[in-house]
Tab-separated table of C-alpha atoms and ligand atoms in Angstrom:
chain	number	residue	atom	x	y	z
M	1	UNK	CA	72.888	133.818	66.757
M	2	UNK	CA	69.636	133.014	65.165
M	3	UNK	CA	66.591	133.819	67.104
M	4	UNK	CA	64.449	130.605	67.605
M	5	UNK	CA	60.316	130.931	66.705
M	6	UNK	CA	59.658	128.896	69.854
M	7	UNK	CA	59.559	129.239	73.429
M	8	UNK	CA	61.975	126.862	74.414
M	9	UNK	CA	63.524	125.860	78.026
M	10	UNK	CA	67.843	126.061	78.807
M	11	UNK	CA	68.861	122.356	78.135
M	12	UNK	CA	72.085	120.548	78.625
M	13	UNK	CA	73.021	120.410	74.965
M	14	UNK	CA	73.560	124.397	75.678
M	15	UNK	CA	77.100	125.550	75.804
M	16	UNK	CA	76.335	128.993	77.764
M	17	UNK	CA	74.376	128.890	80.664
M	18	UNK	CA	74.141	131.919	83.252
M	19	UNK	CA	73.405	130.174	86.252
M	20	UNK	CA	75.837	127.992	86.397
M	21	UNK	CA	79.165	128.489	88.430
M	22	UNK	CA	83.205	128.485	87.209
M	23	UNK	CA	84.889	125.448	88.119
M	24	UNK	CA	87.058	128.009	90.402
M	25	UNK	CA	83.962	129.395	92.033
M	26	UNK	CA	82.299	126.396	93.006
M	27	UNK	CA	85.609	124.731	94.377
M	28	UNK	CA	85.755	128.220	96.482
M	29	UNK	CA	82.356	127.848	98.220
M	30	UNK	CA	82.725	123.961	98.403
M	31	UNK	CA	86.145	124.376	100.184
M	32	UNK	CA	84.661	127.369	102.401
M	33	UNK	CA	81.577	125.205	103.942
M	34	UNK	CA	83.778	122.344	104.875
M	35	UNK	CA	85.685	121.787	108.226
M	36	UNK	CA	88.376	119.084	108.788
M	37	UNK	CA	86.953	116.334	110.860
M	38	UNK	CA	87.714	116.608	114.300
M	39	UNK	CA	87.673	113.280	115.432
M	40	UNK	CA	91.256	111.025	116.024
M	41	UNK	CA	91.841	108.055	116.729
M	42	UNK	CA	95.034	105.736	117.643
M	43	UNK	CA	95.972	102.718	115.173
M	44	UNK	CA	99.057	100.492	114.669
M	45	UNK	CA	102.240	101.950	112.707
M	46	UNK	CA	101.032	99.613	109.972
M	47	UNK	CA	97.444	100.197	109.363
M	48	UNK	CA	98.356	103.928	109.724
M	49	UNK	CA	99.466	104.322	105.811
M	50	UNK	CA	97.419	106.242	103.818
M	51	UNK	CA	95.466	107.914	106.609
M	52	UNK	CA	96.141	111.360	108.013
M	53	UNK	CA	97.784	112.817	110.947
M	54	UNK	CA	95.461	113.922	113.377
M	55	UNK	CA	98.850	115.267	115.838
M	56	UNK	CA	102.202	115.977	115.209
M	57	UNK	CA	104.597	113.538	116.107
M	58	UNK	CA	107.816	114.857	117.871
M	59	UNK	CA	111.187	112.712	118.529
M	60	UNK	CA	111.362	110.576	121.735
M	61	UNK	CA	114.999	109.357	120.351
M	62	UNK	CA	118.308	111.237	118.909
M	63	UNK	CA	118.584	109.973	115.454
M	64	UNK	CA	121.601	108.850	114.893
M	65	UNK	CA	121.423	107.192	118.841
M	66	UNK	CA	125.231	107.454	118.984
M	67	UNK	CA	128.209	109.315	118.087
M	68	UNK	CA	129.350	107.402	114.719
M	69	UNK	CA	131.513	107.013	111.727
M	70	UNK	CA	130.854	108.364	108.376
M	71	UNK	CA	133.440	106.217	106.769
M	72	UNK	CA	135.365	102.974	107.252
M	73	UNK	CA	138.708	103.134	108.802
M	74	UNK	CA	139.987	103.894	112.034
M	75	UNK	CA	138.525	105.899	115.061
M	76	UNK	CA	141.350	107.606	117.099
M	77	UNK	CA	142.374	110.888	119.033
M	78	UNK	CA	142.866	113.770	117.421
M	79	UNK	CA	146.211	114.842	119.743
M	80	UNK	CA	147.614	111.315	118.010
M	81	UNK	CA	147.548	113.143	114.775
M	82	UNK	CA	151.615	114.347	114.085
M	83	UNK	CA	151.953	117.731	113.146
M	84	UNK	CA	154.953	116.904	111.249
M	85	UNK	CA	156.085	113.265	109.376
M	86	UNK	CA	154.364	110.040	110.608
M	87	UNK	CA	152.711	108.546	113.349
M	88	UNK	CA	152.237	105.043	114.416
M	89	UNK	CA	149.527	103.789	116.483
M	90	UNK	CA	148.209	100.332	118.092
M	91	UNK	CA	144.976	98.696	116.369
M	92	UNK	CA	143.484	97.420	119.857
M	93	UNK	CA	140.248	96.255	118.661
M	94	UNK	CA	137.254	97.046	116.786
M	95	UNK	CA	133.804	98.769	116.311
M	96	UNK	CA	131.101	96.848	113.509
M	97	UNK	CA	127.721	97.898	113.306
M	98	UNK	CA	125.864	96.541	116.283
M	99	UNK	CA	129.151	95.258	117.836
M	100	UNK	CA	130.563	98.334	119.669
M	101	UNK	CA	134.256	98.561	121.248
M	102	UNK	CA	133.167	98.989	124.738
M	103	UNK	CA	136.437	100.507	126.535
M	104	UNK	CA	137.878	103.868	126.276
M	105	UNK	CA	140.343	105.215	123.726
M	106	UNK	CA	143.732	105.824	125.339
M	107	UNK	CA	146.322	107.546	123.922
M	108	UNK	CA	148.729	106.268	121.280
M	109	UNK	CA	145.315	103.972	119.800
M	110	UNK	CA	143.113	103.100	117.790
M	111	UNK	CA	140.241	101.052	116.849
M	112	UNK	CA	139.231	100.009	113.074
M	113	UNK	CA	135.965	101.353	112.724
M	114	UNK	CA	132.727	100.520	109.891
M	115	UNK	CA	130.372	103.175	108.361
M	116	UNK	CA	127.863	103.520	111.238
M	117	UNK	CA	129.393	101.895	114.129
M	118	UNK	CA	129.609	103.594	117.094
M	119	UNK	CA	132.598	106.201	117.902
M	120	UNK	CA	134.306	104.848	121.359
M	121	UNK	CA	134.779	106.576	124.444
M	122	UNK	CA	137.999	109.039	124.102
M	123	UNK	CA	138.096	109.143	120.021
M	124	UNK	CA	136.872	111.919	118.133
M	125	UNK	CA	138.431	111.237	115.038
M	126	UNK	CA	137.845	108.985	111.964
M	127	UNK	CA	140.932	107.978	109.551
M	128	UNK	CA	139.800	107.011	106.113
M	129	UNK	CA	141.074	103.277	105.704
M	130	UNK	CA	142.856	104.439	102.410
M	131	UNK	CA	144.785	107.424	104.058
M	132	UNK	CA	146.651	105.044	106.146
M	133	UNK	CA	149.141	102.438	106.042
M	134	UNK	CA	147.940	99.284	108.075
M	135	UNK	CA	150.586	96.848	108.962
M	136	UNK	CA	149.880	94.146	111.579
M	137	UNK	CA	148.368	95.677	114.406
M	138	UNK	CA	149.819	98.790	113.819
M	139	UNK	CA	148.330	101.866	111.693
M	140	UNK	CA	150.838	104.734	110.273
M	141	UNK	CA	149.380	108.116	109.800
M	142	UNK	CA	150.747	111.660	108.620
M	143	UNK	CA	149.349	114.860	109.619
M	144	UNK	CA	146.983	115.589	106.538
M	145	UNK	CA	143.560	114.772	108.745
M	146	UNK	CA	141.287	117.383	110.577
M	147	UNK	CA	140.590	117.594	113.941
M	148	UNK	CA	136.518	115.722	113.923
M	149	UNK	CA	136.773	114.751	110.712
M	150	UNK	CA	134.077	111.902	109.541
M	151	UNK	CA	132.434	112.033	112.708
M	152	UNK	CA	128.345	112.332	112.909
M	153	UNK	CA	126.784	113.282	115.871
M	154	UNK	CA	124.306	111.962	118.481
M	155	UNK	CA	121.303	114.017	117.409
M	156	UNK	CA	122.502	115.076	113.637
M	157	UNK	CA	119.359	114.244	112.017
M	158	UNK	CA	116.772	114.137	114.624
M	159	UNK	CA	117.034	115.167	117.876
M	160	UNK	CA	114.761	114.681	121.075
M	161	UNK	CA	111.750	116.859	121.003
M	162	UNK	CA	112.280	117.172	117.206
M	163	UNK	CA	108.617	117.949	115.687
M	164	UNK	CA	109.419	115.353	112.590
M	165	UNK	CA	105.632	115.268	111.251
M	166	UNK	CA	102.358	117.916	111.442
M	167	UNK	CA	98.982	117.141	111.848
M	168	UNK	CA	97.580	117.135	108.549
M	169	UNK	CA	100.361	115.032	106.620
M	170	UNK	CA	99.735	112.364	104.876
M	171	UNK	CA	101.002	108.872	106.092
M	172	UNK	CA	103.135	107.455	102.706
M	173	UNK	CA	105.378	104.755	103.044
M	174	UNK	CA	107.960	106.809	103.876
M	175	UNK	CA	106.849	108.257	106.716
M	176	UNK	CA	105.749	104.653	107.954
M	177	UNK	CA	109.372	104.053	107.673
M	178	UNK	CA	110.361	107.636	109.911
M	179	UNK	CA	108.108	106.552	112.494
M	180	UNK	CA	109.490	103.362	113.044
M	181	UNK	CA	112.737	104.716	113.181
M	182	UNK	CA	111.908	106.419	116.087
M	183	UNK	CA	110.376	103.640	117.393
M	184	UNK	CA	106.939	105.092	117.442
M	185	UNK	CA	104.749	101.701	117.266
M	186	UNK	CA	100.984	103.481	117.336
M	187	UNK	CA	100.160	106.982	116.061
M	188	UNK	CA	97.113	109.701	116.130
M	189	UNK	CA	94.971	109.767	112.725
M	190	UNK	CA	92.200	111.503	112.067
M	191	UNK	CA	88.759	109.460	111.837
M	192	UNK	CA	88.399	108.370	107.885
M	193	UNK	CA	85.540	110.049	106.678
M	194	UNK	CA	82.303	108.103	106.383
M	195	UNK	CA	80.710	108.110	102.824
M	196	UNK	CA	76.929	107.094	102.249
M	197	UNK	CA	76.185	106.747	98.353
M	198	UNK	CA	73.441	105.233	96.363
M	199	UNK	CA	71.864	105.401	92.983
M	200	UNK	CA	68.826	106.910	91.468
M	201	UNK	CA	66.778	105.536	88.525
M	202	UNK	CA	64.329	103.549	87.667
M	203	UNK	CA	66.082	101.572	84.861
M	204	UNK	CA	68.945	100.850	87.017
M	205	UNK	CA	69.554	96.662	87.734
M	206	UNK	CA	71.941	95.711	90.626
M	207	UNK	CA	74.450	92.624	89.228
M	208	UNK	CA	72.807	89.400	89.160
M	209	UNK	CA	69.456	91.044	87.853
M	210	UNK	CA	68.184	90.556	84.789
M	211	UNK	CA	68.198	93.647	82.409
M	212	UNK	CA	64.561	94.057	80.800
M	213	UNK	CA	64.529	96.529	77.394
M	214	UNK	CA	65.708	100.047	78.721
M	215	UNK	CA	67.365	98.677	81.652
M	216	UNK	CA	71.110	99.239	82.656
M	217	UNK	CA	73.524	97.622	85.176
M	218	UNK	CA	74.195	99.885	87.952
M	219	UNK	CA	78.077	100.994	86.893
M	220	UNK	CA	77.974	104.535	89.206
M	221	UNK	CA	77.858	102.196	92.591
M	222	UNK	CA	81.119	100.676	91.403
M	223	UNK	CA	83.469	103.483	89.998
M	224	UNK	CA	81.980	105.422	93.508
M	225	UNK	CA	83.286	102.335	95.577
M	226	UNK	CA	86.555	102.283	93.949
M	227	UNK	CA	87.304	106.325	93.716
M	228	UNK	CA	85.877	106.231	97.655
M	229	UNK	CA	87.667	103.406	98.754
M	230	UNK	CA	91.576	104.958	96.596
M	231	UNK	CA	90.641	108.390	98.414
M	232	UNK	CA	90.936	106.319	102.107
M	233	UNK	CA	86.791	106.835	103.184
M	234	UNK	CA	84.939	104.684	104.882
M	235	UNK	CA	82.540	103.418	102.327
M	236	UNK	CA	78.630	103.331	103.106
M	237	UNK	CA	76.687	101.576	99.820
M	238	UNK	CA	72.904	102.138	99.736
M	239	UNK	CA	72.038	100.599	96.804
M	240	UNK	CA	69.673	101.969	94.427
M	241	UNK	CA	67.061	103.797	95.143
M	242	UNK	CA	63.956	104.074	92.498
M	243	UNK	CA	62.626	107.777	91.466
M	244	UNK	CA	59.975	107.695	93.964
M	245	UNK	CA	59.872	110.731	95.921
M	246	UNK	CA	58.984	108.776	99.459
M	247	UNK	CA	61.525	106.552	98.711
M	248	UNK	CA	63.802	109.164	97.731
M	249	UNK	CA	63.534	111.102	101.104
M	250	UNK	CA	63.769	108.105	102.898
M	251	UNK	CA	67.127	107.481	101.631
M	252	UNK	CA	68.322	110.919	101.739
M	253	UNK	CA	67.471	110.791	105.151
M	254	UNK	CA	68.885	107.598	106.369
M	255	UNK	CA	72.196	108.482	104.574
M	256	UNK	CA	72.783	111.937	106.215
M	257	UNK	CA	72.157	109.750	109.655
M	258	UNK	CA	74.661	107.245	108.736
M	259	UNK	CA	77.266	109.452	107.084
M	260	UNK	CA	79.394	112.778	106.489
M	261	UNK	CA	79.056	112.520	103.081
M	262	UNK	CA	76.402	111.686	101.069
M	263	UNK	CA	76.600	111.358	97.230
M	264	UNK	CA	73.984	110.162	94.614
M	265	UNK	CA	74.416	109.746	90.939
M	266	UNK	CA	71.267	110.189	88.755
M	267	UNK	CA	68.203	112.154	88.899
M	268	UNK	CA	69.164	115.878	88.283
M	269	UNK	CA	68.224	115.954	84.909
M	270	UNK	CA	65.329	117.408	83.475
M	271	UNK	CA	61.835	116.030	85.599
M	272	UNK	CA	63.460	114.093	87.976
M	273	UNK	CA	65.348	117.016	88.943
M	274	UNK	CA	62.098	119.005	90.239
M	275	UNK	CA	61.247	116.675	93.078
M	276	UNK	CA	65.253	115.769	93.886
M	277	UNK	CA	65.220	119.584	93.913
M	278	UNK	CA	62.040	119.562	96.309
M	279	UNK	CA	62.886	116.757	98.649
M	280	UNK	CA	66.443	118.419	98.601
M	281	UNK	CA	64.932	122.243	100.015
M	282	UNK	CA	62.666	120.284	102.749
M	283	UNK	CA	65.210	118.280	103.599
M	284	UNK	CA	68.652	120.573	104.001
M	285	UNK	CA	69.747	123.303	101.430
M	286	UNK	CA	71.421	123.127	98.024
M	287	UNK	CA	73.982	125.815	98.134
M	288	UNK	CA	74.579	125.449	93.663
M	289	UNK	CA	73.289	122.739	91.015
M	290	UNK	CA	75.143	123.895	88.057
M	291	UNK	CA	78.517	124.279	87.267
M	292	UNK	CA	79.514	125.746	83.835
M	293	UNK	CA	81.801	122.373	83.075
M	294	UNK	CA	81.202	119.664	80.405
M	295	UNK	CA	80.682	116.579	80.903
M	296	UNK	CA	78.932	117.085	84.646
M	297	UNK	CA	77.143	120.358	84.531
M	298	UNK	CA	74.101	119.140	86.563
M	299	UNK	CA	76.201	118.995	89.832
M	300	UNK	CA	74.491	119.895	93.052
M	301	UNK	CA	76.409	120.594	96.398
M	302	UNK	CA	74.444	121.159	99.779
M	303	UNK	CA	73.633	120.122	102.874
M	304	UNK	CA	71.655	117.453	104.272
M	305	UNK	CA	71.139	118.253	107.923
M	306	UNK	CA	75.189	117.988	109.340
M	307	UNK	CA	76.145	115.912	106.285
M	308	UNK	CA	77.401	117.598	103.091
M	309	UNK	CA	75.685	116.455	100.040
M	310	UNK	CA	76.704	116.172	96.246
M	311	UNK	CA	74.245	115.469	93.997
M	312	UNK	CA	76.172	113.904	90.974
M	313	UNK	CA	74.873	113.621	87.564
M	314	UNK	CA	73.521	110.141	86.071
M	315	UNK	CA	75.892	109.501	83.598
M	316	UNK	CA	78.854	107.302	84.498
M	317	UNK	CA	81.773	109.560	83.010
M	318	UNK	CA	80.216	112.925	84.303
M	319	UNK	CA	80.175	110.986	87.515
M	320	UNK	CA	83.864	110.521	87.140
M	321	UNK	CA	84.799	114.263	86.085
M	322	UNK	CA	82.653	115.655	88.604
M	323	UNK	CA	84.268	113.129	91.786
M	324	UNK	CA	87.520	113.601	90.539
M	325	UNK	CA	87.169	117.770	90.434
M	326	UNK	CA	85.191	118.453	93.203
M	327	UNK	CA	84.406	115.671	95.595
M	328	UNK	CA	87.658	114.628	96.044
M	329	UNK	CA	89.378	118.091	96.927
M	330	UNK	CA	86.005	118.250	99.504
M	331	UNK	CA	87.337	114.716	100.876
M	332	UNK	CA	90.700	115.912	101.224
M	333	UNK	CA	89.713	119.111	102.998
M	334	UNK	CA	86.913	116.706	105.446
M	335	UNK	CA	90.077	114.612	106.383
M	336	UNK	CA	92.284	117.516	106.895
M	337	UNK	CA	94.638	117.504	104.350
M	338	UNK	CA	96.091	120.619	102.595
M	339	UNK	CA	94.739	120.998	98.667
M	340	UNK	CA	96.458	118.923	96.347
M	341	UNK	CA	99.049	120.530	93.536
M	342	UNK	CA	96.687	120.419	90.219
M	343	UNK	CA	99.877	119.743	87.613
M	344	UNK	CA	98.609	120.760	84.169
M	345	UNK	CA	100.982	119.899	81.447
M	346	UNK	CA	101.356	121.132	78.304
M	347	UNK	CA	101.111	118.778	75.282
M	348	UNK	CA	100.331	118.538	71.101
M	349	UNK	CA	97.320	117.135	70.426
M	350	UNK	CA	97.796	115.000	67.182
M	351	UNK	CA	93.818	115.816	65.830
M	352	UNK	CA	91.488	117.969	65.933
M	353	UNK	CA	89.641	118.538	69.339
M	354	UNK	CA	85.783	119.269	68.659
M	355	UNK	CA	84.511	122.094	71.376
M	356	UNK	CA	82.278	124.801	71.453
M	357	UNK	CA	83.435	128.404	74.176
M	358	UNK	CA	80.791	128.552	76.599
M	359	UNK	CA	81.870	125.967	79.154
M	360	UNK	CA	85.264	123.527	80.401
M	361	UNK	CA	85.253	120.522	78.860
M	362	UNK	CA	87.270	117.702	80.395
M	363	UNK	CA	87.343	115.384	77.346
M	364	UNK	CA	89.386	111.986	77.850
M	365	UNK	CA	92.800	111.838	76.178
M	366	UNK	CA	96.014	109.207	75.824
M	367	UNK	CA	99.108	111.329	76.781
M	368	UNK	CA	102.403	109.451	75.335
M	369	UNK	CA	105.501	110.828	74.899
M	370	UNK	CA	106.657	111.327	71.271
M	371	UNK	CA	110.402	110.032	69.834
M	372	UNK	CA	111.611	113.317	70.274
M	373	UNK	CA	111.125	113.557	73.764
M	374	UNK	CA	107.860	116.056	73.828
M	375	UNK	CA	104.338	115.291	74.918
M	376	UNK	CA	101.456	114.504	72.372
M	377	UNK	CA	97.875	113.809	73.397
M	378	UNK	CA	94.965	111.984	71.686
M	379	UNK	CA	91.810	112.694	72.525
M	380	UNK	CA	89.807	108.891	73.129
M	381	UNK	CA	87.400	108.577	69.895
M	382	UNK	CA	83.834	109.726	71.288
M	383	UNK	CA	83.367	112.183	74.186
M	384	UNK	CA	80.103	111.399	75.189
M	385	UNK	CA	79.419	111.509	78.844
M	386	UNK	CA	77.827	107.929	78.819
M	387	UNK	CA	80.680	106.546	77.043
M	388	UNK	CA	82.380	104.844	80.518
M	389	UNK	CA	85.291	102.912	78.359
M	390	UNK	CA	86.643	106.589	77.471
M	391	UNK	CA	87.668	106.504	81.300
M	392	UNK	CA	89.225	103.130	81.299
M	393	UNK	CA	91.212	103.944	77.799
M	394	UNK	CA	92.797	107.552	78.832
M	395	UNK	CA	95.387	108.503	81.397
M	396	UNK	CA	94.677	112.189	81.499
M	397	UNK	CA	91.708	114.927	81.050
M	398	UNK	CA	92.317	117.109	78.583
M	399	UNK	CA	91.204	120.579	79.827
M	400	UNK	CA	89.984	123.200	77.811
M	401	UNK	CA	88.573	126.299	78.948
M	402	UNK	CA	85.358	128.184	78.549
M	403	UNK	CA	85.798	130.586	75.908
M	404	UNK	CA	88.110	127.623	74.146
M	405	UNK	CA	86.331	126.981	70.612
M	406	UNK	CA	87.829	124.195	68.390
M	407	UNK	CA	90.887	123.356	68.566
M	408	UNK	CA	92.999	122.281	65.381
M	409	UNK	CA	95.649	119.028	65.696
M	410	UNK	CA	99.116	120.442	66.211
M	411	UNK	CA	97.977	122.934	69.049
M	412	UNK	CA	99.604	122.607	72.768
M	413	UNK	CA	96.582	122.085	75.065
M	414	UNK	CA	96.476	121.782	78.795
M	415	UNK	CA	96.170	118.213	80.249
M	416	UNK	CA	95.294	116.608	84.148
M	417	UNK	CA	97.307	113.770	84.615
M	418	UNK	CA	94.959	110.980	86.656
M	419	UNK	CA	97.051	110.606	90.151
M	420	UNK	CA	95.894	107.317	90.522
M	421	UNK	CA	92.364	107.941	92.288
M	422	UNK	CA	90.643	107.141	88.695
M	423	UNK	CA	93.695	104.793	87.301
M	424	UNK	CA	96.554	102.797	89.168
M	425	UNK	CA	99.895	104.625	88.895
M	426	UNK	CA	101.590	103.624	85.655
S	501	LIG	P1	69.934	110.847	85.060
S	501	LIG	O1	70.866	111.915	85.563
S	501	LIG	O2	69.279	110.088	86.139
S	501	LIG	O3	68.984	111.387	84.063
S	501	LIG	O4	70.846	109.817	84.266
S	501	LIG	C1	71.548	110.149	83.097
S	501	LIG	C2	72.018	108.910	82.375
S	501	LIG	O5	72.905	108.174	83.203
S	501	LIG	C3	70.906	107.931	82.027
S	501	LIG	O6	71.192	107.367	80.764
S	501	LIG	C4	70.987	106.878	83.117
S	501	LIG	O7	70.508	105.630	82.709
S	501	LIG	C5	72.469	106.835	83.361
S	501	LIG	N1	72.712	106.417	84.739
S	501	LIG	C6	72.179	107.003	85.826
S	501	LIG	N2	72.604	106.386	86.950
S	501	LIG	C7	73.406	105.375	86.537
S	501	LIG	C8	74.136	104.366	87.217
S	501	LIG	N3	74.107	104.291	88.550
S	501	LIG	N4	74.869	103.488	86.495
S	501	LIG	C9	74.892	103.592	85.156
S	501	LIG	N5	74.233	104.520	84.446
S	501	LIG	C10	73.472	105.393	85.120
S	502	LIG	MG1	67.641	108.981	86.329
């Protein structure tokens, strides 16, 4: 590399920077300062989806209740079943779903029977409706059926005292639908945790304000509120907060009151970052500020008394990157969840993909699939970190790694489907 004539500082536009920390390392000491919140609580079945198990949930029921048939046909005794040539045996009533036949099974009977309905007293055998002959109110059988056959058990799939779910799993729809089936109306979830955010700048205009020259609207507040609100937090808006550096610690300091989590957006760049940095150091500790990624390099994590602290950058797609990579794996840990599978995929990218080695980039791309079946990827025109409808045009991150330089169209690259935190499911 050419040596420069001047004495110049490190600046964002450079692609190696020694002080800043691998994606992998900075995900290790973010996930090894963070405990689970301890705190549970007890909600409605309903309102428990999407929250997480603060105790596991064992069986009060057998599931199936009853002894019943796996098939429609006829519920008898297995002695009734002729070793040799045919049988013939009385139809003396019936079992339907919800409608049992209430007397014992005697010998030389049977009962016609429905998928599900309950086995009665004395049989322990289901005939298939087509391996009979039904005529009247009689049923004629030879001796091709096993003893138990097409019977399922009281207990098969769950029994009493079954664990069915562990602390720690996630409530899906699904498992709304197990607990009901057990006829668990109210379960144990762990407290949601509570997220305090604002926004730093000067030029920053909440809606309804008028913009003045230089001015922006305040986007950050909004993509926080939505990523916060899709991850299950409880949401804690501060507003914007001017780069003052009373003002500043006042808010820093209200937020860590109010919240586990506090995140800004803004300020770490160059100047304001010296008295963020200061107010930061008096007020908890900053455990890193850099992390060798593009966009979102400026990313500080620390404390702020008991509340954990991310200090995201200004720009509205780093802000993005940086939540989706590192705050939300934090959030899942605070609410006790295990870390999520990161899928990369493997697809062609159909141009050119400008990078230079020296950091990650996460640039915004369009996976489709192509008419042959395979994966192609476009990267989304400009990849500048400001550049907010990038985010709403791309479905995936296209991930290429530090010592990645450019990388010509035709090449399989590595790609981060969104999982719906940043974009609905599609
Ligand atoms: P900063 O990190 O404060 O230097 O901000 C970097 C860039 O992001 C600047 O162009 C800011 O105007 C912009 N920016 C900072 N915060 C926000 C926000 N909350 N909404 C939209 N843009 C922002
Ligand atoms: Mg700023």
């Amino acid at each position: 590399m050419q040596q420069s004539l001047l004495n110049t500082q490190p600046s964002c536009d450079d692609d190696f920077d020694p002080a800043s920390l691998t994606c992998e390392e900075a995900l290790a000491q973010i996930s090894a300062r963070i405990q689970p919140i301890a705190d549970v609580e007890q909600v409605a079945l309903r309102n428990a989806l999407g929250r997480v198990l603060g105790a596991p949930v064992s069986s009060r029921i057998n599931v199936p209740g009853h002894v019943n048939s796996a098939m429609d046909g006829y519920a008898i005794r297995a002695v009734d079943i002729p070793a040799e040539g045919i049988n013939s045996l009385k139809v003396v009533g019936s079992s339907f779903a919800g409608r049992p036949f209430l007397e014992p099974l005697v010998a030389g009977c049977a009962v016609r029977i429905m998928t599900g309905a309950v086995v009665p007293e004395g049989a322990d055998t289901i005939l298939p409706q087509e391996q009979v002959e039904a005529a009247g109110d009689e049923i004629r059988l030879d001796g091709r059926h096993k003893h138990g056959q097409h019977v399922r058990a009281a207990g098969e799939d769950i029994a009493i005292g079954d664990q069915v779910l562990r602390k720690g799993q996630f409530v899906n729809p699904a498992e709304l639908g197990l607990l009901a089936s057990l006829g668990i109306p109210e379960v144990t979830v762990m407290r949601r945790p509570r997220v305090a955010f604002f926004s730093t700048g000067d030029e920053l205009r909440s809606l309804g304000e008028t913009l003045r020259p230089g001015d922006v609207h305040d986007s950050n507040r909004y993509t926080l509120h939505g990523m916060l609100t899709r991850i299950g937090a409880e949401v804690i808006d501060l507003g914007v907060v001017v780069d003052d550096p009373e003002a500043l610690a006042a808010a820093f300091e209200r937020a860590s009151q109010l919240a586990d989590v506090v995140i800004t957006s803004g300020g770490v760049s160059v100047g304001e970052a010296d008295y963020t940095r200061e107010i930061l150091t008096r007020l908890g500790q900053v455990h890193f500020r850099k992390i060798a990624m593009k966009p979102g390099r400026p990313l500080a994590f620390g404390h702020l008394g008991n509340a954990l602290f991310f200090g995201l950058p200004g720009n509205p797609v780093s802000v993005m990157v940086t939540f989706y990579e590192f705050v939300q794996p934090a959030l899942r840990r605070l609410m006790g969840l295990e870390p999520a599978l990161r899928i990369l995929l493997k697809a062609r990218t159909v141009s050119e993909l400008k990078k230079r080695p020296g950091r990650i980039e996460f640039q915004r791309g369009v996976l489709h699939q192509a008419a042959d079946g395979t994966l192609e990827v476009r990267p989304t025109g400009d990849q500048g970190s400001g550049i907010l409808s990038s985010m709403v045009q791309s479905n995936c991150f296209i991930v290429l790694d530090m010592e990645t330089g450019k990388v010509p169209a035709g090449s399989l690259v590595e790609v981060e489907l969104f999982n719906g935190l940043v974009q609905g499911f599609c």
